[in-house]
């Protein structure tokens, strides 16, 4: 029998109290205003702020869940649009849960899973991504032999051939896009400079499944996840490092339920190495940089401090903060697998974040997620904002 990654599986009806008792108080639509001065930044639900109708905020999607549960409505295109433009950024959950103890983000996730099970999702626009995974084990359709090219010249161990202490899990993006390959190389170089003994799964690593989970296709997610967990177990490495917060989230929340692993984000390892004096930051990195919290790393996993500790230790770097930072952070536009089908809206969200970076006087944005890097870099290349974009690893590499 096929091994399950998550057991028992949660279903939408188990959150009936959450979606039935939403009081439409709209707390989930905005930031904590007392932490943010500029009115333009008071709303940070990307879909609600862009499309404005209630259905695009969490409260509307909870109402959709309630009415579907009571069989009062039938799914239609407008409902699908509202559900799949959500970036799963989790801002609504962070506003609602402390006051109402409800889980709007989890309702939205399970509503997507229910939609897939009931056959009204995912939409046609996701078929290319699904085909890509079928043919290449990667959402962007890049085959495994190309995805490992970033390793060229680095002589990285294969964890399936040699025993290593840490397994470096690459994730879906770093090995795919040419602009990300140097960033992945930087991750490996920093780990090596800090004396971390690591290897990768090489061509045996398949999609983390994060994109599948986000569109609600849990069955397919579990298939790819099982392929990875088998290989991770075979490697015998009990500790896994990844620089990709999307992979980090599924490794921590899903894979770690099936196999015995400790999971670290690269920023946590780097902060530890700096703390222990194992990374010598000799060169100045003279830049006024603002740190962007990736939703899956910050709000979802609570990793706020480690990347800031790294940046505070950088000689010459002036660390700035967004008005919407930490739990108030705005998504970069790359959440929820939305970029696979709604690029104009995604660009609008990314530009909002670039505007905010510009308004705090930043010369550069630093982040620790390959999707955020790609979103920002691509939007900044339009030239409206003069901002460089750095992955945390490449900032460290510059300082070494
Ligand atoms: S989801 Fe929570 S915060 Fe949002 S309207 Fe409903 S009860 Fe209020
Ligand atoms: S997860 Fe983010 S985009 Fe989705 S409804 Fe909540 S705040 Fe809005």
mmCIF file of C-alpha atoms and ligand atoms in Angstrom:
data_model
loop_
_atom_site.group_PDB
_atom_site.id
_atom_site.type_symbol
_atom_site.label_atom_id
_atom_site.label_comp_id
_atom_site.label_asym_id
_atom_site.label_seq_id
_atom_site.Cartn_x
_atom_site.Cartn_y
_atom_site.Cartn_z
ATOM 1 C CA UNK A 1 0.000 0.000 0.000
ATOM 2 C CA UNK A 2 1.242 3.472 -0.833
ATOM 3 C CA UNK A 3 2.630 5.324 2.139
ATOM 4 C CA UNK A 4 0.614 8.361 3.122
ATOM 5 C CA UNK A 5 2.315 11.607 3.962
ATOM 6 C CA UNK A 6 -0.461 13.078 6.037
ATOM 7 C CA UNK A 7 -2.686 10.851 8.075
ATOM 8 C CA UNK A 8 -5.403 11.408 8.963
ATOM 9 C CA UNK A 9 -6.298 13.866 6.234
ATOM 10 C CA UNK A 10 -8.265 16.943 7.325
ATOM 11 C CA UNK A 11 -11.422 17.882 5.448
ATOM 12 C CA UNK A 12 -13.245 21.176 5.122
ATOM 13 C CA UNK A 13 -16.297 20.112 7.140
ATOM 14 C CA UNK A 14 -14.081 19.757 10.235
ATOM 15 C CA UNK A 15 -13.687 23.542 10.162
ATOM 16 C CA UNK A 16 -17.461 24.116 10.049
ATOM 17 C CA UNK A 17 -17.339 26.221 13.210
ATOM 18 C CA UNK A 18 -14.723 28.505 11.662
ATOM 19 C CA UNK A 19 -16.571 29.216 8.455
ATOM 20 C CA UNK A 20 -20.008 29.289 10.060
ATOM 21 C CA UNK A 21 -19.101 31.641 12.888
ATOM 22 C CA UNK A 22 -17.119 34.235 10.937
ATOM 23 C CA UNK A 23 -18.710 37.467 12.123
ATOM 24 C CA UNK A 24 -17.670 39.477 9.053
ATOM 25 C CA UNK A 25 -15.839 41.813 11.418
ATOM 26 C CA UNK A 26 -13.273 42.488 8.649
ATOM 27 C CA UNK A 27 -10.384 42.414 11.070
ATOM 28 C CA UNK A 28 -8.615 40.112 8.587
ATOM 29 C CA UNK A 29 -8.611 42.732 5.827
ATOM 30 C CA UNK A 30 -6.053 45.133 7.238
ATOM 31 C CA UNK A 31 -2.751 45.363 9.070
ATOM 32 C CA UNK A 32 -2.441 46.337 12.699
ATOM 33 C CA UNK A 33 -2.814 50.044 11.949
ATOM 34 C CA UNK A 34 -0.959 51.202 15.023
ATOM 35 C CA UNK A 35 2.156 49.498 13.605
ATOM 36 C CA UNK A 36 1.947 51.165 10.221
ATOM 37 C CA UNK A 37 1.636 54.911 9.560
ATOM 38 C CA UNK A 38 0.997 55.292 5.841
ATOM 39 C CA UNK A 39 -2.705 54.684 4.940
ATOM 40 C CA UNK A 40 -1.764 53.172 1.577
ATOM 41 C CA UNK A 41 -0.270 50.255 3.485
ATOM 42 C CA UNK A 42 -3.162 49.593 5.835
ATOM 43 C CA UNK A 43 -4.656 46.781 3.754
ATOM 44 C CA UNK A 44 -2.540 43.754 3.079
ATOM 45 C CA UNK A 45 -4.805 41.036 1.780
ATOM 46 C CA UNK A 46 -3.530 41.056 -1.825
ATOM 47 C CA UNK A 47 -6.648 39.623 -3.488
ATOM 48 C CA UNK A 48 -9.115 41.706 -1.481
ATOM 49 C CA UNK A 49 -7.158 44.913 -1.991
ATOM 50 C CA UNK A 50 -6.908 44.323 -5.733
ATOM 51 C CA UNK A 51 -10.392 43.038 -6.555
ATOM 52 C CA UNK A 52 -12.258 44.764 -3.677
ATOM 53 C CA UNK A 53 -15.373 42.577 -3.514
ATOM 54 C CA UNK A 54 -15.933 40.783 -0.209
ATOM 55 C CA UNK A 55 -15.443 37.370 -1.861
ATOM 56 C CA UNK A 56 -11.765 38.223 -2.400
ATOM 57 C CA UNK A 57 -11.156 38.695 1.314
ATOM 58 C CA UNK A 58 -11.010 35.742 3.713
ATOM 59 C CA UNK A 59 -14.455 36.548 5.104
ATOM 60 C CA UNK A 60 -16.018 36.120 1.627
ATOM 61 C CA UNK A 61 -14.304 32.799 1.077
ATOM 62 C CA UNK A 62 -15.534 31.591 4.463
ATOM 63 C CA UNK A 63 -19.035 32.551 3.328
ATOM 64 C CA UNK A 64 -18.524 30.558 0.110
ATOM 65 C CA UNK A 65 -17.454 27.564 2.225
ATOM 66 C CA UNK A 66 -20.524 27.968 4.462
ATOM 67 C CA UNK A 67 -22.981 28.194 1.575
ATOM 68 C CA UNK A 68 -21.395 25.247 -0.275
ATOM 69 C CA UNK A 69 -21.527 23.235 2.942
ATOM 70 C CA UNK A 70 -25.252 23.985 3.262
ATOM 71 C CA UNK A 71 -25.706 23.217 -0.465
ATOM 72 C CA UNK A 72 -27.214 26.679 -0.928
ATOM 73 C CA UNK A 73 -25.070 27.567 -3.942
ATOM 74 C CA UNK A 74 -23.345 25.859 -6.863
ATOM 75 C CA UNK A 75 -19.684 26.555 -7.697
ATOM 76 C CA UNK A 76 -19.192 28.957 -10.611
ATOM 77 C CA UNK A 77 -16.401 30.864 -12.377
ATOM 78 C CA UNK A 78 -16.596 33.895 -10.082
ATOM 79 C CA UNK A 79 -16.180 31.674 -7.052
ATOM 80 C CA UNK A 80 -13.203 29.930 -8.653
ATOM 81 C CA UNK A 81 -11.612 33.292 -9.427
ATOM 82 C CA UNK A 82 -12.026 34.490 -5.838
ATOM 83 C CA UNK A 83 -10.682 31.222 -4.428
ATOM 84 C CA UNK A 84 -7.665 30.942 -6.726
ATOM 85 C CA UNK A 85 -6.532 34.572 -6.601
ATOM 86 C CA UNK A 86 -5.887 34.125 -2.875
ATOM 87 C CA UNK A 87 -2.120 34.069 -2.355
ATOM 88 C CA UNK A 88 -2.379 31.880 0.757
ATOM 89 C CA UNK A 89 -0.228 34.553 2.376
ATOM 90 C CA UNK A 90 -1.757 33.942 5.815
ATOM 91 C CA UNK A 91 -2.225 37.597 6.752
ATOM 92 C CA UNK A 92 -5.934 36.974 7.433
ATOM 93 C CA UNK A 93 -5.132 34.072 9.770
ATOM 94 C CA UNK A 94 -2.719 36.197 11.756
ATOM 95 C CA UNK A 95 -5.358 38.878 12.279
ATOM 96 C CA UNK A 96 -8.276 36.541 12.986
ATOM 97 C CA UNK A 97 -6.776 33.782 15.112
ATOM 98 C CA UNK A 98 -5.463 35.828 18.081
ATOM 99 C CA UNK A 99 -8.877 37.480 18.526
ATOM 100 C CA UNK A 100 -11.380 34.888 17.315
ATOM 101 C CA UNK A 101 -9.352 31.645 17.422
ATOM 102 C CA UNK A 102 -10.460 30.870 13.871
ATOM 103 C CA UNK A 103 -8.400 29.618 10.936
ATOM 104 C CA UNK A 104 -9.396 31.418 7.720
ATOM 105 C CA UNK A 105 -6.206 30.388 5.889
ATOM 106 C CA UNK A 106 -6.810 26.736 6.649
ATOM 107 C CA UNK A 107 -10.449 27.015 5.514
ATOM 108 C CA UNK A 108 -9.235 28.451 2.177
ATOM 109 C CA UNK A 109 -6.642 25.670 1.770
ATOM 110 C CA UNK A 110 -9.211 22.961 2.519
ATOM 111 C CA UNK A 111 -11.812 24.673 0.309
ATOM 112 C CA UNK A 112 -9.327 24.328 -2.574
ATOM 113 C CA UNK A 113 -8.811 20.660 -1.704
ATOM 114 C CA UNK A 114 -12.586 20.147 -1.570
ATOM 115 C CA UNK A 115 -12.963 21.940 -4.921
ATOM 116 C CA UNK A 116 -10.432 19.568 -6.514
ATOM 117 C CA UNK A 117 -12.159 16.529 -5.017
ATOM 118 C CA UNK A 118 -15.563 17.749 -6.194
ATOM 119 C CA UNK A 119 -14.179 18.379 -9.688
ATOM 120 C CA UNK A 120 -14.668 22.160 -10.042
ATOM 121 C CA UNK A 121 -10.924 22.860 -9.737
ATOM 122 C CA UNK A 122 -8.091 23.178 -10.586
ATOM 123 C CA UNK A 123 -8.870 25.273 -13.636
ATOM 124 C CA UNK A 124 -7.656 24.675 -17.160
ATOM 125 C CA UNK A 125 -4.927 27.306 -16.651
ATOM 126 C CA UNK A 126 -3.078 24.919 -14.319
ATOM 127 C CA UNK A 127 -2.949 22.056 -16.833
ATOM 128 C CA UNK A 128 0.476 23.088 -18.178
ATOM 129 C CA UNK A 129 1.961 23.037 -14.681
ATOM 130 C CA UNK A 130 0.348 19.657 -13.987
ATOM 131 C CA UNK A 131 1.603 18.238 -17.308
ATOM 132 C CA UNK A 132 5.076 19.540 -16.533
ATOM 133 C CA UNK A 133 5.167 17.682 -13.237
ATOM 134 C CA UNK A 134 3.888 14.542 -14.945
ATOM 135 C CA UNK A 135 6.605 14.690 -17.626
ATOM 136 C CA UNK A 136 9.600 16.178 -15.777
ATOM 137 C CA UNK A 137 8.829 16.024 -12.028
ATOM 138 C CA UNK A 138 9.028 19.825 -12.030
ATOM 139 C CA UNK A 139 6.243 22.465 -12.270
ATOM 140 C CA UNK A 140 8.172 24.486 -14.876
ATOM 141 C CA UNK A 141 8.924 21.520 -17.141
ATOM 142 C CA UNK A 142 12.722 21.568 -16.668
ATOM 143 C CA UNK A 143 14.190 18.050 -16.664
ATOM 144 C CA UNK A 144 16.319 16.756 -13.779
ATOM 145 C CA UNK A 145 19.658 16.794 -15.654
ATOM 146 C CA UNK A 146 19.200 20.558 -16.287
ATOM 147 C CA UNK A 147 18.027 21.249 -12.753
ATOM 148 C CA UNK A 148 21.356 20.057 -11.319
ATOM 149 C CA UNK A 149 23.500 22.246 -13.597
ATOM 150 C CA UNK A 150 23.865 24.842 -10.830
ATOM 151 C CA UNK A 151 26.151 22.268 -9.122
ATOM 152 C CA UNK A 152 28.696 22.433 -11.991
ATOM 153 C CA UNK A 153 32.194 23.167 -10.703
ATOM 154 C CA UNK A 154 31.219 22.849 -7.044
ATOM 155 C CA UNK A 155 31.964 19.162 -6.535
ATOM 156 C CA UNK A 156 28.944 18.632 -4.318
ATOM 157 C CA UNK A 157 28.500 15.183 -2.780
ATOM 158 C CA UNK A 158 25.591 12.999 -3.799
ATOM 159 C CA UNK A 159 23.885 12.065 -0.547
ATOM 160 C CA UNK A 160 22.697 8.766 -2.051
ATOM 161 C CA UNK A 161 26.297 7.678 -2.705
ATOM 162 C CA UNK A 162 28.077 9.099 0.343
ATOM 163 C CA UNK A 163 26.879 9.565 3.896
ATOM 164 C CA UNK A 164 26.487 13.248 4.800
ATOM 165 C CA UNK A 165 25.315 15.007 7.936
ATOM 166 C CA UNK A 166 22.989 17.432 6.151
ATOM 167 C CA UNK A 167 20.934 16.955 3.032
ATOM 168 C CA UNK A 168 20.584 20.143 0.975
ATOM 169 C CA UNK A 169 17.104 20.088 -0.588
ATOM 170 C CA UNK A 170 16.972 22.428 -3.580
ATOM 171 C CA UNK A 171 13.217 22.802 -4.183
ATOM 172 C CA UNK A 172 11.356 23.578 -7.387
ATOM 173 C CA UNK A 173 12.868 26.925 -8.441
ATOM 174 C CA UNK A 174 16.574 27.354 -7.710
ATOM 175 C CA UNK A 175 17.743 24.819 -10.300
ATOM 176 C CA UNK A 176 15.315 25.969 -12.981
ATOM 177 C CA UNK A 177 15.837 29.672 -13.626
ATOM 178 C CA UNK A 178 19.240 30.921 -14.853
ATOM 179 C CA UNK A 179 19.033 33.994 -12.620
ATOM 180 C CA UNK A 180 18.608 31.745 -9.569
ATOM 181 C CA UNK A 181 21.515 29.369 -10.258
ATOM 182 C CA UNK A 182 24.175 31.796 -8.883
ATOM 183 C CA UNK A 183 22.011 32.228 -5.773
ATOM 184 C CA UNK A 184 21.902 28.455 -5.240
ATOM 185 C CA UNK A 185 25.651 28.286 -5.785
ATOM 186 C CA UNK A 186 25.969 30.977 -3.093
ATOM 187 C CA UNK A 187 23.946 28.823 -0.667
ATOM 188 C CA UNK A 188 26.347 25.904 -1.213
ATOM 189 C CA UNK A 189 29.448 28.117 -0.972
ATOM 190 C CA UNK A 190 28.294 29.682 2.304
ATOM 191 C CA UNK A 191 27.540 26.282 3.832
ATOM 192 C CA UNK A 192 30.945 25.011 2.727
ATOM 193 C CA UNK A 193 32.716 28.119 4.084
ATOM 194 C CA UNK A 194 30.998 27.473 7.417
ATOM 195 C CA UNK A 195 32.232 23.879 7.513
ATOM 196 C CA UNK A 196 28.800 22.264 7.030
ATOM 197 C CA UNK A 197 29.082 18.740 5.615
ATOM 198 C CA UNK A 198 26.280 18.352 3.087
ATOM 199 C CA UNK A 199 25.175 16.668 -0.105
ATOM 200 C CA UNK A 200 22.157 16.765 -2.431
ATOM 201 C CA UNK A 201 19.880 14.136 -3.931
ATOM 202 C CA UNK A 202 21.089 15.253 -7.364
ATOM 203 C CA UNK A 203 18.731 14.172 -10.161
ATOM 204 C CA UNK A 204 16.732 12.015 -7.723
ATOM 205 C CA UNK A 205 15.075 15.055 -6.114
ATOM 206 C CA UNK A 206 11.604 15.620 -7.565
ATOM 207 C CA UNK A 207 9.175 18.505 -7.062
ATOM 208 C CA UNK A 208 8.599 19.319 -3.402
ATOM 209 C CA UNK A 209 4.879 19.258 -4.224
ATOM 210 C CA UNK A 210 4.307 22.684 -2.704
ATOM 211 C CA UNK A 211 2.676 24.066 -5.873
ATOM 212 C CA UNK A 212 0.337 21.060 -6.018
ATOM 213 C CA UNK A 213 -0.655 21.418 -2.402
ATOM 214 C CA UNK A 214 -1.355 25.100 -2.907
ATOM 215 C CA UNK A 215 -3.782 24.440 -5.766
ATOM 216 C CA UNK A 216 -5.499 21.852 -3.587
ATOM 217 C CA UNK A 217 -4.340 18.663 -5.333
ATOM 218 C CA UNK A 218 -3.391 16.727 -2.217
ATOM 219 C CA UNK A 219 -3.446 13.297 -3.901
ATOM 220 C CA UNK A 220 -0.866 14.361 -6.456
ATOM 221 C CA UNK A 221 1.130 16.155 -3.751
ATOM 222 C CA UNK A 222 1.373 12.948 -1.744
ATOM 223 C CA UNK A 223 2.642 11.033 -4.775
ATOM 224 C CA UNK A 224 5.605 13.372 -5.377
ATOM 225 C CA UNK A 225 6.233 13.832 -1.664
ATOM 226 C CA UNK A 226 6.483 10.060 -1.184
ATOM 227 C CA UNK A 227 9.142 9.904 -3.929
ATOM 228 C CA UNK A 228 11.219 12.500 -2.055
ATOM 229 C CA UNK A 229 10.746 11.036 1.425
ATOM 230 C CA UNK A 230 11.890 7.613 0.181
ATOM 231 C CA UNK A 231 15.108 9.125 -1.194
ATOM 232 C CA UNK A 232 15.722 11.270 1.895
ATOM 233 C CA UNK A 233 15.362 8.177 4.076
ATOM 234 C CA UNK A 234 17.634 6.198 1.759
ATOM 235 C CA UNK A 235 20.309 8.888 2.112
ATOM 236 C CA UNK A 236 20.325 8.380 5.871
ATOM 237 C CA UNK A 237 20.741 12.131 6.465
ATOM 238 C CA UNK A 238 18.651 13.042 9.465
ATOM 239 C CA UNK A 239 18.955 16.797 8.933
ATOM 240 C CA UNK A 240 17.638 18.651 5.915
ATOM 241 C CA UNK A 241 18.505 22.222 4.922
ATOM 242 C CA UNK A 242 16.663 24.162 2.260
ATOM 243 C CA UNK A 243 16.849 27.780 1.128
ATOM 244 C CA UNK A 244 13.342 27.599 -0.370
ATOM 245 C CA UNK A 245 10.577 28.504 2.136
ATOM 246 C CA UNK A 246 7.984 26.633 0.061
ATOM 247 C CA UNK A 247 10.014 23.434 0.289
ATOM 248 C CA UNK A 248 10.777 24.242 3.933
ATOM 249 C CA UNK A 249 7.064 24.392 4.718
ATOM 250 C CA UNK A 250 6.196 21.041 3.132
ATOM 251 C CA UNK A 251 9.316 19.421 4.604
ATOM 252 C CA UNK A 252 8.348 20.616 8.084
ATOM 253 C CA UNK A 253 4.582 20.306 7.929
ATOM 254 C CA UNK A 254 4.225 17.215 5.738
ATOM 255 C CA UNK A 255 7.404 15.170 5.135
ATOM 256 C CA UNK A 256 8.434 15.299 8.800
ATOM 257 C CA UNK A 257 5.176 13.474 9.626
ATOM 258 C CA UNK A 258 6.270 10.527 7.497
ATOM 259 C CA UNK A 259 10.013 10.344 8.162
ATOM 260 C CA UNK A 260 12.280 11.246 11.041
ATOM 261 C CA UNK A 261 14.024 14.452 9.958
ATOM 262 C CA UNK A 262 15.057 17.785 11.420
ATOM 263 C CA UNK A 263 14.395 20.618 8.975
ATOM 264 C CA UNK A 264 16.278 23.920 8.784
ATOM 265 C CA UNK A 265 15.963 26.947 6.599
ATOM 266 C CA UNK A 266 19.278 28.176 5.222
ATOM 267 C CA UNK A 267 18.934 31.474 7.141
ATOM 268 C CA UNK A 268 18.778 29.588 10.460
ATOM 269 C CA UNK A 269 21.968 27.665 9.646
ATOM 270 C CA UNK A 270 23.731 30.828 8.426
ATOM 271 C CA UNK A 271 22.754 32.808 11.543
ATOM 272 C CA UNK A 272 24.107 29.956 13.708
ATOM 273 C CA UNK A 273 27.390 29.850 11.781
ATOM 274 C CA UNK A 274 27.846 33.609 12.191
ATOM 275 C CA UNK A 275 27.030 33.345 15.896
ATOM 276 C CA UNK A 276 29.642 30.624 16.366
ATOM 277 C CA UNK A 277 32.238 32.637 14.458
ATOM 278 C CA UNK A 278 32.472 30.044 11.691
ATOM 279 C CA UNK A 279 31.742 32.530 8.902
ATOM 280 C CA UNK A 280 34.200 35.391 8.629
ATOM 281 C CA UNK A 281 32.415 38.378 7.158
ATOM 282 C CA UNK A 282 35.489 40.244 5.954
ATOM 283 C CA UNK A 283 34.193 42.427 3.110
ATOM 284 C CA UNK A 284 31.896 45.432 3.366
ATOM 285 C CA UNK A 285 28.552 45.169 1.569
ATOM 286 C CA UNK A 286 27.732 48.870 1.302
ATOM 287 C CA UNK A 287 24.019 49.091 0.633
ATOM 288 C CA UNK A 288 20.820 50.377 2.244
ATOM 289 C CA UNK A 289 18.764 47.216 2.128
ATOM 290 C CA UNK A 290 15.257 46.409 3.264
ATOM 291 C CA UNK A 291 14.472 42.836 4.268
ATOM 292 C CA UNK A 292 11.314 41.260 2.833
ATOM 293 C CA UNK A 293 9.774 38.470 4.934
ATOM 294 C CA UNK A 294 8.651 35.657 2.614
ATOM 295 C CA UNK A 295 5.120 34.631 3.735
ATOM 296 C CA UNK A 296 6.003 30.936 4.047
ATOM 297 C CA UNK A 297 9.152 31.633 6.049
ATOM 298 C CA UNK A 298 7.938 34.460 8.285
ATOM 299 C CA UNK A 299 4.232 34.292 9.025
ATOM 300 C CA UNK A 300 3.907 30.566 8.289
ATOM 301 C CA UNK A 301 7.022 29.238 10.041
ATOM 302 C CA UNK A 302 7.902 32.092 12.382
ATOM 303 C CA UNK A 303 11.439 32.571 10.993
ATOM 304 C CA UNK A 304 11.765 36.340 11.359
ATOM 305 C CA UNK A 305 14.886 36.700 13.454
ATOM 306 C CA UNK A 306 17.524 34.545 11.717
ATOM 307 C CA UNK A 307 17.718 36.482 8.412
ATOM 308 C CA UNK A 308 17.793 39.792 10.305
ATOM 309 C CA UNK A 309 20.601 38.522 12.542
ATOM 310 C CA UNK A 310 22.572 37.676 9.393
ATOM 311 C CA UNK A 311 21.969 41.102 7.843
ATOM 312 C CA UNK A 312 22.735 42.965 11.076
ATOM 313 C CA UNK A 313 26.110 41.188 11.137
ATOM 314 C CA UNK A 314 26.991 42.337 7.581
ATOM 315 C CA UNK A 315 29.715 44.961 7.611
ATOM 316 C CA UNK A 316 28.648 48.091 5.714
ATOM 317 C CA UNK A 317 25.013 47.069 5.248
ATOM 318 C CA UNK A 318 22.321 49.418 6.572
ATOM 319 C CA UNK A 319 19.260 47.327 7.381
ATOM 320 C CA UNK A 320 15.908 49.035 6.812
ATOM 321 C CA UNK A 321 12.398 47.752 7.514
ATOM 322 C CA UNK A 322 9.241 47.896 5.428
ATOM 323 C CA UNK A 323 6.310 49.654 7.074
ATOM 324 C CA UNK A 324 4.539 46.313 6.640
ATOM 325 C CA UNK A 325 7.103 43.973 8.107
ATOM 326 C CA UNK A 326 7.181 40.801 10.201
ATOM 327 C CA UNK A 327 3.585 39.558 10.666
ATOM 328 C CA UNK A 328 2.250 42.600 8.771
ATOM 329 C CA UNK A 329 4.350 41.782 5.720
ATOM 330 C CA UNK A 330 2.780 41.971 2.247
ATOM 331 C CA UNK A 331 3.168 38.970 -0.078
ATOM 332 C CA UNK A 332 5.654 39.468 -2.959
ATOM 333 C CA UNK A 333 2.949 38.291 -5.385
ATOM 334 C CA UNK A 334 4.419 34.798 -5.687
ATOM 335 C CA UNK A 335 2.150 33.029 -3.193
ATOM 336 C CA UNK A 336 -0.611 30.502 -3.704
ATOM 337 C CA UNK A 337 0.587 29.309 -7.156
ATOM 338 C CA UNK A 338 -1.320 32.321 -8.561
ATOM 339 C CA UNK A 339 1.532 33.278 -10.926
ATOM 340 C CA UNK A 340 0.785 30.185 -12.976
ATOM 341 C CA UNK A 341 -2.439 31.798 -14.179
ATOM 342 C CA UNK A 342 -2.947 35.501 -13.242
ATOM 343 C CA UNK A 343 0.314 37.320 -14.156
ATOM 344 C CA UNK A 344 -1.118 40.871 -14.373
ATOM 345 C CA UNK A 345 -2.588 40.759 -10.881
ATOM 346 C CA UNK A 346 0.631 39.185 -9.569
ATOM 347 C CA UNK A 347 2.661 42.036 -11.083
ATOM 348 C CA UNK A 348 0.351 44.566 -9.426
ATOM 349 C CA UNK A 349 1.037 42.994 -6.010
ATOM 350 C CA UNK A 350 4.813 42.885 -6.636
ATOM 351 C CA UNK A 351 4.799 46.528 -7.709
ATOM 352 C CA UNK A 352 2.982 47.486 -4.503
ATOM 353 C CA UNK A 353 5.861 45.931 -2.574
ATOM 354 C CA UNK A 354 8.492 47.673 -4.722
ATOM 355 C CA UNK A 355 6.707 50.982 -4.148
ATOM 356 C CA UNK A 356 6.881 50.352 -0.405
ATOM 357 C CA UNK A 357 10.599 49.463 -0.569
ATOM 358 C CA UNK A 358 11.233 52.659 -2.499
ATOM 359 C CA UNK A 359 9.227 54.708 -0.018
ATOM 360 C CA UNK A 360 11.408 53.620 2.934
ATOM 361 C CA UNK A 361 14.531 54.719 1.043
ATOM 362 C CA UNK A 362 15.914 51.280 0.148
ATOM 363 C CA UNK A 363 18.509 50.802 -2.574
ATOM 364 C CA UNK A 364 18.003 47.042 -2.482
ATOM 365 C CA UNK A 365 15.577 44.366 -1.325
ATOM 366 C CA UNK A 366 17.016 41.301 0.362
ATOM 367 C CA UNK A 367 14.877 38.226 0.800
ATOM 368 C CA UNK A 368 15.341 34.534 1.431
ATOM 369 C CA UNK A 369 13.042 32.870 -1.072
ATOM 370 C CA UNK A 370 13.686 32.065 -4.756
ATOM 371 C CA UNK A 371 10.117 32.958 -5.770
ATOM 372 C CA UNK A 372 10.302 36.367 -4.048
ATOM 373 C CA UNK A 373 13.666 37.018 -5.752
ATOM 374 C CA UNK A 374 12.206 36.210 -9.144
ATOM 375 C CA UNK A 375 9.043 38.269 -8.626
ATOM 376 C CA UNK A 376 10.969 41.342 -7.450
ATOM 377 C CA UNK A 377 13.714 41.108 -10.029
ATOM 378 C CA UNK A 378 11.320 40.696 -12.905
ATOM 379 C CA UNK A 379 9.123 43.650 -11.785
ATOM 380 C CA UNK A 380 12.166 45.860 -11.006
ATOM 381 C CA UNK A 381 13.522 45.219 -14.518
ATOM 382 C CA UNK A 382 10.647 47.344 -15.871
ATOM 383 C CA UNK A 383 12.659 50.283 -14.519
ATOM 384 C CA UNK A 384 10.000 52.106 -12.501
ATOM 385 C CA UNK A 385 11.905 51.568 -9.247
ATOM 386 C CA UNK A 386 15.688 51.569 -8.965
ATOM 387 C CA UNK A 387 16.134 48.610 -6.672
ATOM 388 C CA UNK A 388 18.616 45.762 -6.652
ATOM 389 C CA UNK A 389 17.362 42.399 -5.488
ATOM 390 C CA UNK A 390 19.459 40.019 -3.417
ATOM 391 C CA UNK A 391 19.018 36.552 -2.045
ATOM 392 C CA UNK A 392 20.282 36.377 1.544
ATOM 393 C CA UNK A 393 22.914 33.810 0.495
ATOM 394 C CA UNK A 394 24.474 36.083 -2.110
ATOM 395 C CA UNK A 395 24.780 38.925 0.417
ATOM 396 C CA UNK A 396 26.726 36.581 2.702
ATOM 397 C CA UNK A 397 28.825 35.365 -0.223
ATOM 398 C CA UNK A 398 29.750 38.997 -1.017
ATOM 399 C CA UNK A 399 30.934 39.498 2.546
ATOM 400 C CA UNK A 400 33.065 36.336 2.731
HETATM 401 S S1 LIG B 1 -12.332 35.640 9.029
HETATM 402 FE FE1 LIG B 1 -12.087 36.251 11.182
HETATM 403 S S2 LIG B 1 -11.303 38.360 11.143
HETATM 404 FE FE2 LIG B 1 -12.117 37.890 9.095
HETATM 405 S S3 LIG B 1 -14.225 38.654 9.130
HETATM 406 FE FE3 LIG B 1 -14.318 36.487 9.727
HETATM 407 S S4 LIG B 1 -14.189 36.505 11.949
HETATM 408 FE FE4 LIG B 1 -13.514 38.526 11.270
HETATM 409 S S1 LIG B 2 -4.445 34.229 2.633
HETATM 410 FE FE1 LIG B 2 -3.779 36.310 2.077
HETATM 411 S S2 LIG B 2 -4.628 36.658 0.017
HETATM 412 FE FE2 LIG B 2 -5.735 34.913 0.912
HETATM 413 S S3 LIG B 2 -7.562 35.820 1.840
HETATM 414 FE FE3 LIG B 2 -5.976 35.633 3.454
HETATM 415 S S4 LIG B 2 -4.965 37.648 3.455
HETATM 416 FE FE4 LIG B 2 -6.102 37.486 1.522
#
